[in-house]
Short mmCIF file of C-alpha atoms in Angstrom, two decimals:
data_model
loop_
_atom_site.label_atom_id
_atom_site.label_comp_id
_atom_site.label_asym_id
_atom_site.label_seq_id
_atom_site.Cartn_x
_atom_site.Cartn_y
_atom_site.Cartn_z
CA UNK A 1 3.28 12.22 7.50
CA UNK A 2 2.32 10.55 10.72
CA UNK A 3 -1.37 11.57 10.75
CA UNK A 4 -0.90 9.47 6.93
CA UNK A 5 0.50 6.43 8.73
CA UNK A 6 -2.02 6.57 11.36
CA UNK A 7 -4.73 7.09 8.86
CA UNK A 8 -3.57 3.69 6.70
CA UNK A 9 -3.03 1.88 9.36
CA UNK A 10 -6.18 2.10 10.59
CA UNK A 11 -7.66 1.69 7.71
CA UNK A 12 -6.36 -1.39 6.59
CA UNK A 13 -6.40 -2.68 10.35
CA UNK A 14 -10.16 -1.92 9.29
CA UNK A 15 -10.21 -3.78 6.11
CA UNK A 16 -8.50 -6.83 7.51
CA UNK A 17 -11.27 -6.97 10.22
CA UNK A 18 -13.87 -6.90 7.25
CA UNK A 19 -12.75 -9.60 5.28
CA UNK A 20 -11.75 -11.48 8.67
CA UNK A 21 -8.48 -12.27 7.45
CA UNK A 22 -7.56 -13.01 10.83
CA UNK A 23 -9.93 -16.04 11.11
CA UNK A 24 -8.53 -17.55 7.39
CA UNK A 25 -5.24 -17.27 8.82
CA UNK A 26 -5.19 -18.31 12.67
CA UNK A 27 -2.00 -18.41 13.18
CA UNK A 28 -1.59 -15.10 12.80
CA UNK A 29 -3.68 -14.06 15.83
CA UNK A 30 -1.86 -16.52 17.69
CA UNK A 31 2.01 -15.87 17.05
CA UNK A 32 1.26 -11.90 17.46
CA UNK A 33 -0.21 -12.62 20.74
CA UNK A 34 2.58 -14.76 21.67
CA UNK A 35 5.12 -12.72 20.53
CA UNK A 36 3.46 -9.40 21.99
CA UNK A 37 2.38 -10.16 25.50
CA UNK A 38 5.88 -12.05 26.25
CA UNK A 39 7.63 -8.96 27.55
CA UNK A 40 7.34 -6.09 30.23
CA UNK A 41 5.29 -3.05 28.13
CA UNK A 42 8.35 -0.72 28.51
CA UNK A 43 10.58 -3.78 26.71
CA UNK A 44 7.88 -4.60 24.15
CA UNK A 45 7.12 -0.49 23.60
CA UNK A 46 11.21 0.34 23.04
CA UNK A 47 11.78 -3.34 20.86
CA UNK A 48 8.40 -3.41 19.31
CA UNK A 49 8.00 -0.01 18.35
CA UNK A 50 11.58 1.15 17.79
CA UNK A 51 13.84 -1.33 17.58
CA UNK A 52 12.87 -4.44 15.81
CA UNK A 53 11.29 -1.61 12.50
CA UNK A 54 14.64 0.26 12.46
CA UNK A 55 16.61 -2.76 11.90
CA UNK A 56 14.01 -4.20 9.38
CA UNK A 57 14.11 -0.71 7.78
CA UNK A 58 17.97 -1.09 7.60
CA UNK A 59 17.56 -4.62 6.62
CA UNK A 60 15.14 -4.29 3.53
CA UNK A 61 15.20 -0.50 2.48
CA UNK A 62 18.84 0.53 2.53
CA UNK A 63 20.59 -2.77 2.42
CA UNK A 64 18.38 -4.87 0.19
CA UNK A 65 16.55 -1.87 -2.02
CA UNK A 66 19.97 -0.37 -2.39
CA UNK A 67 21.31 -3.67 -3.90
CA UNK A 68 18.63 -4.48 -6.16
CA UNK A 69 18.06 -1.02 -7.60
CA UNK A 70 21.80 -1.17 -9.32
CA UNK A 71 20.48 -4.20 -10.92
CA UNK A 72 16.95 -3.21 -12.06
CA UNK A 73 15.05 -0.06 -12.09
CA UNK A 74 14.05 1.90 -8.83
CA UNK A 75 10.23 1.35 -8.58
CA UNK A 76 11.35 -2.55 -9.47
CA UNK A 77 13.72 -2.69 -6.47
CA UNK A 78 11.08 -1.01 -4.42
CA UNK A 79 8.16 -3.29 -5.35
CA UNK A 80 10.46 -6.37 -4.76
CA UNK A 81 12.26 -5.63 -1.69
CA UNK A 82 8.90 -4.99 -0.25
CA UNK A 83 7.70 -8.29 -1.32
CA UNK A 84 10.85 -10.08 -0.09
CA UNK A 85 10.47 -7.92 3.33
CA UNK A 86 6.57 -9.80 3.12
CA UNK A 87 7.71 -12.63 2.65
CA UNK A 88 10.04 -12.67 5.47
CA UNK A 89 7.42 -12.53 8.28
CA UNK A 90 6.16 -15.80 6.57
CA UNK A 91 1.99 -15.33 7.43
CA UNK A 92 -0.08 -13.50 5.22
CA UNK A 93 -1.68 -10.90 6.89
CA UNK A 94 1.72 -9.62 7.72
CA UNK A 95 3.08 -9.89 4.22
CA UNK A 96 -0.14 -7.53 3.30
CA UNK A 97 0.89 -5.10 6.37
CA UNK A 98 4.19 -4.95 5.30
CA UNK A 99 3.84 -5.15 1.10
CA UNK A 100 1.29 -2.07 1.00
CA UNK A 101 3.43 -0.03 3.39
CA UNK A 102 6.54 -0.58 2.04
CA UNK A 103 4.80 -0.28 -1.66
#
């Protein structure tokens, strides 16, 4: 499974860089960069890579999908949580990150 997640994420990180998505949508670049380089690396490596996608994990699959799929059906509540999750990191080429991924 991680060699998979690697794999995609590369690949789109590829695709994005392609259609230069990140010059449409500047502010992207910008607010990672801020975001990214405002720590020490061992803060940014434990929040960044463990903490801050456990709690949106917690947030959006088991709170939010778990809601929703009482409601509607399962692939529904999938398909929408991940768009709500996209739409929560308000800039587009993280809504695409996080929509196919979560998809």
């Amino acid at each position: 499974m991680i060699p998979l997640g690697i794999s995609a994420s590369l690949g789109l990180n590829c695709a994005i860089s392609l259609l230069r998505l990140a010059e449409i949508f500047p502010a992207y670049t910008e607010e990672v960069f801020e975001v990214l380089f405002s720590n020490s690396l061992p803060v940014g490596l434990i929040m960044y890579g463990f903490v801050i996608p456990g709690i949106e994990e917690l947030l959006f699959r088991w709170i939010l999908f778990d809601k929703l799929r009482g409601f509607i059906p399962v692939r529904t509540a999938g398909i929408v949580s991940a768009a709500v999750f996209g739409l929560y990191h308000r800039n587009t080429i993280q809504f695409i990150y996080s929509f196919i991924f979560f998809t």
